[in-house]
Tab-separated table of C-alpha atoms and ligand atoms in Angstrom:
chain	number	residue	atom	x	y	z
A	1	MET	CA	-51.974	60.012	-11.380
A	2	THR	CA	-52.801	60.211	-7.848
A	3	LYS	CA	-56.782	60.127	-8.219
A	4	VAL	CA	-58.610	62.917	-6.498
A	5	MET	CA	-61.792	61.866	-4.080
A	6	ASN	CA	-64.571	64.699	-3.604
A	7	VAL	CA	-65.649	64.247	0.231
A	8	ALA	CA	-68.321	65.285	1.958
A	9	MET	CA	-68.093	66.272	5.504
A	10	ILE	CA	-70.739	66.335	7.926
A	11	GLY	CA	-70.779	68.515	10.900
A	12	GLY	CA	-67.979	71.642	10.863
A	13	GLY	CA	-67.026	71.749	14.719
A	14	PHE	CA	-63.879	70.283	16.788
A	15	MET	CA	-63.965	67.336	15.062
A	16	GLY	CA	-64.879	69.120	11.424
A	17	LYS	CA	-61.905	71.050	11.967
A	18	ALA	CA	-59.660	68.652	12.549
A	19	HIS	CA	-60.730	66.556	9.780
A	20	ALA	CA	-60.391	69.452	7.266
A	21	MET	CA	-56.373	69.570	8.360
A	22	ALA	CA	-55.837	66.381	7.939
A	23	TYR	CA	-58.030	66.205	4.411
A	24	ALA	CA	-55.406	69.298	3.301
A	25	SER	CA	-52.009	68.011	4.756
A	26	MET	CA	-52.124	64.360	4.206
A	27	PRO	CA	-50.931	64.244	0.758
A	28	MET	CA	-48.025	66.867	1.991
A	29	PHE	CA	-46.984	64.375	4.411
A	30	PHE	CA	-47.685	61.018	2.796
A	31	TRP	CA	-46.176	61.546	-1.053
A	32	PRO	CA	-46.965	60.146	-3.615
A	33	ALA	CA	-50.455	59.842	-1.816
A	34	PRO	CA	-52.993	56.901	-1.499
A	35	ALA	CA	-55.659	59.597	-3.626
A	36	ILE	CA	-55.920	63.144	-2.787
A	37	PRO	CA	-58.997	64.220	-0.873
A	38	HIS	CA	-60.838	67.015	-2.123
A	39	ARG	CA	-63.083	69.280	0.328
A	40	LYS	CA	-66.192	69.374	-1.978
A	41	VAL	CA	-69.007	69.661	0.543
A	42	VAL	CA	-69.538	70.735	3.941
A	43	VAL	CA	-72.409	70.617	5.906
A	44	ASP	CA	-73.583	71.456	9.137
A	45	VAL	CA	-77.642	72.538	11.003
A	46	THR	CA	-77.884	75.988	9.184
A	47	ASP	CA	-76.976	77.446	6.361
A	48	GLY	CA	-75.243	80.320	7.833
A	49	ALA	CA	-73.148	77.860	9.959
A	50	ALA	CA	-72.308	75.761	6.815
A	51	GLU	CA	-70.871	78.714	4.826
A	52	GLU	CA	-69.109	80.024	7.799
A	53	ALA	CA	-67.481	76.032	7.680
A	54	ARG	CA	-66.769	76.348	4.079
A	55	ARG	CA	-65.057	79.756	4.228
A	56	ARG	CA	-62.730	78.318	7.394
A	57	PHE	CA	-62.230	74.940	6.412
A	58	GLY	CA	-61.755	75.683	2.530
A	59	PHE	CA	-64.180	73.883	0.921
A	60	ASP	CA	-66.148	74.382	-2.004
A	61	GLU	CA	-69.496	74.111	-1.541
A	62	ALA	CA	-71.808	74.511	1.896
A	63	SER	CA	-74.762	72.895	3.011
A	64	SER	CA	-77.634	72.462	5.327
A	65	ASP	CA	-79.652	69.654	3.883
A	66	TRP	CA	-77.375	66.375	4.536
A	67	ARG	CA	-79.555	64.127	3.062
A	68	SER	CA	-79.109	65.686	-0.631
A	69	VAL	CA	-75.410	66.180	-0.197
A	70	VAL	CA	-75.117	62.383	0.705
A	71	ALA	CA	-77.046	61.030	-2.353
A	72	ARG	CA	-74.861	63.027	-4.862
A	73	PRO	CA	-73.672	61.353	-7.606
A	74	ASP	CA	-69.941	63.224	-7.426
A	75	ILE	CA	-69.214	62.792	-3.654
A	76	ASP	CA	-66.884	59.678	-3.188
A	77	VAL	CA	-66.598	59.947	0.945
A	78	VAL	CA	-68.890	61.140	3.764
A	79	ASP	CA	-67.315	62.202	6.491
A	80	ILE	CA	-69.827	61.960	9.734
A	81	CYS	CA	-68.156	64.512	12.250
A	82	THR	CA	-71.723	65.540	13.832
A	83	PRO	CA	-72.807	64.762	17.779
A	84	ASN	CA	-73.901	61.067	17.898
A	85	ASN	CA	-77.385	60.706	17.716
A	86	VAL	CA	-77.074	61.381	13.867
A	87	HIS	CA	-74.249	58.061	12.932
A	88	ALA	CA	-76.795	56.006	12.382
A	89	GLU	CA	-79.021	57.449	10.024
A	90	ILE	CA	-76.495	59.647	7.841
A	91	ALA	CA	-73.972	56.049	7.517
A	92	ILE	CA	-76.457	54.013	6.678
A	93	ALA	CA	-77.925	56.718	3.923
A	94	ALA	CA	-74.457	57.157	2.622
A	95	ALA	CA	-73.621	52.961	2.508
A	96	LYS	CA	-77.040	53.116	0.612
A	97	ALA	CA	-75.892	55.768	-1.727
A	98	GLY	CA	-72.293	53.490	-1.922
A	99	LYS	CA	-70.219	56.159	-0.234
A	100	HIS	CA	-67.072	55.378	1.333
A	101	ILE	CA	-67.449	56.053	5.098
A	102	ILE	CA	-65.390	57.492	7.818
A	103	CYS	CA	-67.600	58.237	11.235
A	104	GLU	CA	-66.368	59.855	14.183
A	105	LYS	CA	-66.337	58.055	17.312
A	106	PRO	CA	-68.174	56.333	19.169
A	107	LEU	CA	-69.838	54.281	16.017
A	108	ALA	CA	-73.077	54.832	17.685
A	109	ARG	CA	-75.588	55.463	20.631
A	110	THR	CA	-76.645	51.854	21.127
A	111	VAL	CA	-75.181	48.569	20.194
A	112	GLU	CA	-78.198	48.169	17.941
A	113	GLU	CA	-77.795	51.257	15.829
A	114	ALA	CA	-73.597	49.982	15.349
A	115	ARG	CA	-74.988	46.971	14.154
A	116	ALA	CA	-77.248	48.321	11.851
A	117	MET	CA	-74.730	50.374	10.611
A	118	THR	CA	-72.159	47.767	9.968
A	119	GLU	CA	-74.890	45.649	8.531
A	120	ALA	CA	-75.423	48.349	5.631
A	121	ALA	CA	-71.935	48.916	5.378
A	122	LYS	CA	-70.942	45.758	4.709
A	123	ALA	CA	-74.045	44.964	2.596
A	124	ALA	CA	-72.997	48.438	0.471
A	125	GLY	CA	-69.584	46.604	0.003
A	126	ILE	CA	-68.120	50.383	0.450
A	127	ILE	CA	-65.142	51.218	2.695
A	128	HIS	CA	-66.048	51.600	6.413
A	129	MET	CA	-63.760	53.356	9.381
A	130	VAL	CA	-64.505	54.879	12.616
A	131	ALA	CA	-62.061	57.420	14.065
A	132	PHE	CA	-60.595	56.241	17.024
A	133	ASN	CA	-57.179	58.170	16.313
A	134	TYR	CA	-55.035	57.374	19.248
A	135	ARG	CA	-53.914	54.135	17.819
A	136	ARG	CA	-52.458	56.222	15.093
A	137	THR	CA	-50.451	57.998	17.879
A	138	PRO	CA	-46.408	56.618	15.859
A	139	ALA	CA	-45.549	55.705	19.594
A	140	VAL	CA	-48.897	53.497	20.193
A	141	ALA	CA	-48.336	51.820	16.541
A	142	LEU	CA	-44.836	51.100	17.926
A	143	ALA	CA	-46.379	49.761	20.947
A	144	LYS	CA	-48.543	47.243	19.021
A	145	LYS	CA	-45.013	46.613	16.871
A	146	TYR	CA	-42.994	45.488	19.723
A	147	ILE	CA	-46.080	43.354	20.624
A	148	GLU	CA	-46.599	41.550	17.767
A	149	GLU	CA	-42.617	40.884	17.415
A	150	GLY	CA	-43.229	39.073	20.873
A	151	ARG	CA	-40.349	41.310	22.419
A	152	ILE	CA	-42.453	41.912	25.495
A	153	GLY	CA	-43.500	37.921	25.518
A	154	ARG	CA	-47.256	36.918	26.159
A	155	ILE	CA	-49.315	39.859	27.763
A	156	LEU	CA	-50.476	39.096	31.218
A	157	ASN	CA	-52.086	42.807	32.197
A	158	PHE	CA	-53.381	45.913	30.474
A	159	ARG	CA	-53.859	49.377	32.469
A	160	GLY	CA	-55.542	51.801	30.238
A	161	THR	CA	-56.709	55.381	31.693
A	162	TYR	CA	-58.438	58.458	29.885
A	163	LEU	CA	-58.498	61.228	32.513
A	164	GLN	CA	-60.078	65.031	31.428
A	165	ASP	CA	-61.074	67.343	33.658
A	166	TRP	CA	-63.524	69.820	31.093
A	167	SER	CA	-66.450	68.418	32.747
A	168	ALA	CA	-65.135	68.359	36.587
A	169	ASP	CA	-66.609	72.279	36.963
A	170	GLU	CA	-70.043	71.710	38.205
A	171	ASN	CA	-71.745	74.556	36.169
A	172	GLY	CA	-70.370	73.898	32.645
A	173	PRO	CA	-73.107	73.496	30.708
A	174	LEU	CA	-75.820	70.794	29.897
A	175	SER	CA	-74.206	70.195	26.258
A	176	TRP	CA	-75.145	67.183	23.997
A	177	ARG	CA	-72.550	65.001	25.434
A	178	PHE	CA	-74.523	65.234	28.931
A	179	GLN	CA	-77.622	63.837	27.321
A	180	LYS	CA	-78.146	60.035	26.810
A	181	LYS	CA	-80.686	61.000	24.020
A	182	ILE	CA	-77.770	62.658	21.806
A	183	ALA	CA	-74.792	61.026	23.332
A	184	GLY	CA	-75.809	57.769	24.017
A	185	SER	CA	-73.935	57.287	27.282
A	186	GLY	CA	-71.760	59.949	28.983
A	187	THR	CA	-67.595	59.180	29.387
A	188	VAL	CA	-68.462	55.540	28.632
A	189	GLY	CA	-68.950	56.661	25.195
A	190	ASP	CA	-67.008	59.610	24.446
A	191	ILE	CA	-63.532	58.256	25.947
A	192	GLY	CA	-64.116	55.279	27.331
A	193	THR	CA	-64.471	53.510	24.016
A	194	HIS	CA	-60.947	55.701	23.623
A	195	VAL	CA	-59.813	53.070	25.991
A	196	VAL	CA	-61.213	50.129	24.359
A	197	ASP	CA	-60.272	50.656	21.319
A	198	LEU	CA	-56.901	51.028	22.169
A	199	ALA	CA	-56.818	47.656	24.565
A	200	HIS	CA	-58.445	45.652	21.320
A	201	TYR	CA	-55.908	47.056	19.460
A	202	LEU	CA	-52.815	46.153	21.575
A	203	VAL	CA	-53.948	43.291	23.126
A	204	GLY	CA	-56.993	41.427	21.546
A	205	PRO	CA	-61.075	41.203	22.394
A	206	ILE	CA	-62.629	42.528	25.895
A	207	ALA	CA	-64.441	39.439	26.900
A	208	GLU	CA	-65.912	40.339	30.132
A	209	VAL	CA	-65.959	43.486	32.630
A	210	ILE	CA	-67.432	44.467	36.252
A	211	ALA	CA	-67.467	48.359	36.217
A	212	MET	CA	-68.337	50.682	38.618
A	213	THR	CA	-70.361	54.325	36.754
A	214	LYS	CA	-71.104	57.333	38.569
A	215	THR	CA	-72.673	60.719	37.946
A	216	TYR	CA	-71.098	63.518	40.197
A	217	VAL	CA	-72.807	65.928	38.863
A	218	THR	CA	-76.479	65.100	38.385
A	219	THR	CA	-77.723	69.099	37.190
A	220	ARG	CA	-76.071	71.443	34.905
A	221	PRO	CA	-77.353	75.102	33.832
A	222	ILE	CA	-79.217	74.621	30.360
A	223	GLN	CA	-76.879	75.390	27.333
A	224	GLN	CA	-77.275	78.802	25.582
A	225	GLY	CA	-76.732	78.752	21.943
A	226	GLY	CA	-75.744	75.474	20.037
A	227	VAL	CA	-72.412	75.423	20.325
A	228	ASP	CA	-70.313	72.622	22.905
A	229	LYS	CA	-66.881	74.367	23.680
A	230	LEU	CA	-66.084	71.754	26.232
A	231	GLY	CA	-64.220	73.390	28.990
A	232	ALA	CA	-64.036	76.589	26.851
A	233	SER	CA	-67.650	77.182	27.407
A	234	GLU	CA	-69.204	79.492	29.367
A	235	LYS	CA	-69.750	78.708	33.130
A	236	SER	CA	-72.888	79.812	34.705
A	237	ALA	CA	-74.099	79.787	38.158
A	238	ASP	CA	-77.457	81.324	38.214
A	239	ALA	CA	-79.118	79.537	35.042
A	240	GLU	CA	-81.869	77.346	34.883
A	241	ARG	CA	-80.655	74.052	35.241
A	242	ALA	CA	-81.495	70.281	34.078
A	243	PRO	CA	-80.849	66.676	34.643
A	244	VAL	CA	-77.923	65.115	33.486
A	245	ASP	CA	-78.937	61.254	32.582
A	246	VAL	CA	-75.397	59.910	31.659
A	247	ASP	CA	-72.328	58.608	33.606
A	248	ASP	CA	-69.651	61.039	34.567
A	249	GLU	CA	-66.843	58.035	35.723
A	250	VAL	CA	-66.151	54.349	34.822
A	251	VAL	CA	-63.524	52.096	36.975
A	252	SER	CA	-63.915	48.398	35.700
A	253	MET	CA	-61.566	45.423	35.506
A	254	LEU	CA	-61.600	43.447	32.227
A	255	ARG	CA	-61.095	40.197	31.432
A	256	PHE	CA	-59.930	39.690	27.521
A	257	GLY	CA	-60.734	36.765	25.391
A	258	ASN	CA	-56.802	35.159	25.243
A	259	GLY	CA	-56.224	35.436	29.284
A	260	ALA	CA	-54.703	38.935	30.077
A	261	ILE	CA	-56.571	40.735	32.789
A	262	GLY	CA	-56.733	44.586	33.011
A	263	SER	CA	-58.616	47.688	33.940
A	264	LEU	CA	-59.682	50.746	32.413
A	265	GLU	CA	-60.541	54.302	33.906
A	266	ALA	CA	-62.232	56.602	32.178
A	267	THR	CA	-63.603	59.991	33.705
A	268	ARG	CA	-63.910	63.646	32.480
A	269	ASN	CA	-64.080	65.254	36.265
A	270	ALA	CA	-60.476	64.366	37.205
A	271	TRP	CA	-59.253	68.558	38.192
A	272	GLY	CA	-55.491	68.552	36.465
A	273	ARG	CA	-56.030	66.055	34.014
A	274	ASN	CA	-56.096	67.085	30.445
A	275	ASN	CA	-55.856	64.121	27.866
A	276	PHE	CA	-54.345	61.665	30.323
A	277	ILE	CA	-54.459	59.061	28.060
A	278	THR	CA	-52.108	56.417	29.567
A	279	LEU	CA	-51.301	52.689	28.657
A	280	GLU	CA	-49.242	50.142	30.770
A	281	ILE	CA	-48.613	46.883	29.626
A	282	HIS	CA	-46.821	43.970	31.323
A	283	GLY	CA	-45.712	41.207	29.211
A	284	THR	CA	-43.705	38.050	30.268
A	285	LYS	CA	-40.731	39.445	28.731
A	286	GLY	CA	-41.007	43.164	29.456
A	287	SER	CA	-43.446	45.896	29.808
A	288	ILE	CA	-44.424	49.503	27.667
A	289	HIS	CA	-45.649	52.753	29.139
A	290	PHE	CA	-47.161	55.390	27.161
A	291	ASN	CA	-48.625	58.645	27.876
A	292	TYR	CA	-50.470	60.353	25.558
A	293	GLU	CA	-49.273	64.153	27.297
A	294	ARG	CA	-45.404	62.972	26.135
A	295	ARG	CA	-46.583	61.835	22.971
A	296	ASP	CA	-43.410	61.343	21.175
A	297	GLU	CA	-42.297	58.932	23.700
A	298	LEU	CA	-43.015	55.092	24.084
A	299	GLN	CA	-41.505	53.913	27.298
A	300	VAL	CA	-40.107	50.216	27.165
A	301	MET	CA	-38.045	47.787	29.242
A	302	PHE	CA	-36.751	44.780	27.900
A	303	ALA	CA	-36.385	41.788	30.670
A	304	ASP	CA	-33.333	40.788	28.693
A	305	ASP	CA	-31.626	44.418	28.847
A	306	PRO	CA	-28.348	43.874	30.922
A	307	ALA	CA	-28.786	43.341	34.529
A	308	ASP	CA	-26.960	46.463	35.153
A	309	ALA	CA	-29.458	48.706	32.489
A	310	ARG	CA	-32.361	47.515	33.797
A	311	GLY	CA	-35.193	49.815	34.039
A	312	PHE	CA	-37.518	51.741	31.455
A	313	ARG	CA	-36.123	53.790	28.149
A	314	THR	CA	-37.582	56.076	26.349
A	315	VAL	CA	-37.531	55.658	22.706
A	316	TYR	CA	-38.764	58.946	20.209
A	317	THR	CA	-40.333	57.725	17.532
A	318	GLY	CA	-39.370	59.419	14.196
A	319	PRO	CA	-38.992	57.866	10.850
A	320	ALA	CA	-37.301	54.428	12.057
A	321	HIS	CA	-41.034	53.951	13.397
A	322	PRO	CA	-44.500	53.239	12.046
A	323	TYR	CA	-45.692	56.040	9.595
A	324	GLY	CA	-42.482	57.538	10.041
A	325	GLY	CA	-41.536	57.970	6.225
A	326	GLY	CA	-44.722	60.192	6.152
A	327	LEU	CA	-43.992	62.214	9.268
A	328	TRP	CA	-41.084	64.069	10.423
A	329	PRO	CA	-37.215	63.761	9.254
A	330	ILE	CA	-36.205	63.858	12.982
A	331	PRO	CA	-37.401	62.115	16.243
A	332	GLY	CA	-38.802	64.580	18.507
A	333	LEU	CA	-39.738	67.244	16.518
A	334	GLY	CA	-43.030	66.616	18.004
A	335	ILE	CA	-46.331	64.374	17.060
A	336	GLY	CA	-49.672	66.282	17.824
A	337	TYR	CA	-53.410	65.906	17.885
A	338	SER	CA	-53.460	66.668	13.867
A	339	GLU	CA	-50.966	63.989	13.003
A	340	THR	CA	-53.021	61.193	14.613
A	341	LYS	CA	-55.742	62.619	12.706
A	342	ILE	CA	-53.766	63.309	9.140
A	343	VAL	CA	-52.101	59.451	9.886
A	344	GLU	CA	-56.167	58.355	10.107
A	345	CYS	CA	-56.967	60.185	6.759
A	346	PHE	CA	-53.382	58.236	5.123
A	347	ASP	CA	-54.890	55.207	6.570
A	348	LEU	CA	-58.757	55.778	5.106
A	349	PHE	CA	-57.769	56.618	1.834
A	350	THR	CA	-55.078	53.785	1.486
A	351	ALA	CA	-58.042	51.570	1.872
A	352	ILE	CA	-59.933	52.814	-0.041
A	353	ALA	CA	-57.021	52.647	-3.235
A	354	SER	CA	-56.504	49.185	-2.098
A	355	GLY	CA	-60.405	48.011	-1.682
A	356	LYS	CA	-58.963	46.575	2.103
A	357	GLN	CA	-60.845	47.212	5.162
A	358	PRO	CA	-59.048	49.707	7.121
A	359	SER	CA	-58.957	48.572	11.010
A	360	PRO	CA	-60.847	50.261	13.228
A	361	ASN	CA	-63.812	49.723	10.910
A	362	PHE	CA	-67.720	49.277	11.526
A	363	GLU	CA	-67.222	46.189	12.526
A	364	ASP	CA	-64.453	47.169	15.345
A	365	GLY	CA	-66.509	49.992	16.147
A	366	LEU	CA	-69.380	47.251	16.661
A	367	LEU	CA	-67.034	45.193	18.975
A	368	THR	CA	-66.500	48.167	21.052
A	369	GLU	CA	-69.948	49.520	21.275
A	370	LEU	CA	-70.526	45.999	22.703
A	371	VAL	CA	-68.267	46.638	25.396
A	372	ALA	CA	-69.655	50.329	26.130
A	373	ASP	CA	-72.731	48.273	26.472
A	374	ALA	CA	-71.214	45.842	29.232
A	375	LEU	CA	-69.456	48.072	31.342
A	376	LEU	CA	-72.671	50.288	31.096
A	377	ARG	CA	-74.932	47.469	32.129
A	378	SER	CA	-72.164	46.275	35.012
A	379	GLY	CA	-72.536	49.338	35.874
A	380	GLU	CA	-76.043	49.125	36.959
A	381	THR	CA	-75.798	45.335	38.041
A	382	GLY	CA	-72.488	45.311	39.895
A	383	LYS	CA	-71.625	42.183	38.294
A	384	TRP	CA	-69.390	40.829	35.857
A	385	GLU	CA	-71.012	41.236	32.409
A	386	ARG	CA	-69.731	39.346	29.619
A	387	VAL	CA	-69.492	40.880	25.946
A	388	GLU	CA	-72.790	39.288	24.009
B	1	SOE	C1	-64.328	65.383	24.626
B	1	SOE	O1	-64.212	64.319	25.644
B	1	SOE	C2	-63.276	65.213	23.641
B	1	SOE	O2	-63.437	65.819	22.559
B	1	SOE	C3	-63.724	63.665	23.338
B	1	SOE	O3	-64.903	63.902	22.381
B	1	SOE	C4	-62.640	63.160	21.925
B	1	SOE	O4	-62.935	62.080	21.599
B	1	SOE	C5	-61.049	63.429	22.326
B	1	SOE	O5	-60.349	62.854	21.530
B	1	SOE	C6	-60.811	64.686	23.024
B	1	SOE	O6	-61.681	64.695	24.191
């Protein structure tokens, strides 16, 4: 019999929605499922918000007290979908209570927090995962397969971008994402870390960076109400403004430990770009190109293709590709954001069922945090900074 495992989800916002959908859908896609996640308790900042999340996301119970929920003996998995400032406190308490943990990205605000979380998780012997979901896009996992099989040879160069425009309007509100004390950093932590995670997954550890960081919008209207609605937030030119103390954009060159070189660009101020994650990887025997806005497709070029057919071709991911057995039966039916989260959920419960740590786990999240720290340091010093 497939085991049923009780999940306590802390945070009922955008990520709560994505995770709740994944808990419900994962066994429908991946059957037999490694375990059946049961939506037991959802926690939010007030009783009212928690109750609304309970009804909306299909949990049995609602609470506004994460501490007591995390300590409950009937909870197997703690899912942290909160803003970054409480990741460490919740994760450390959950680890001490012996719960398996999935934590939204970035793992923490600082290297120190990420290290403390990693140490607590390791000491507790629980399964831990950080939710960098984009590596779970089947086309990205296919790129990884080609690279591991040597199909593009030794990697020479990685180019990664993550461009959005939801913060380009200077009258967009000062949500927690623009406040260092809550977010830790701006674009670097929020979306730059996705690119770092993809670079680590596909190429290997980044050893050194030289970066420029820039804050374009230095004050924003104080947010009315507690909910961060990203690009859909109400804009206000008249409201009282307060300072932004995080970066809007990062542009960096990279040196990998294995000798490859590369670049990373991330911004939330690129009008016209939505969730524009692009990867281009050049190897000694071929190249790979991926654009998340066309996430069913992987562009590949193999140098030993016949000379008269040389060029990028499009592979549509489907049943023949990673996770294909669980997803849709025909290529091109459509991979979405939800599918990346369903695959993430499948990998989490597979790890729990097998007792083998998934990737990215907290150690990988800490490594990413070390790169984020080097990017921010280099943004200040203007010099190459080593990933310590
Ligand atoms: C905002 O930039 C955001 O919600 C990120 O925080 C997520 O990680 C990304 O996947 C979508 O955009």
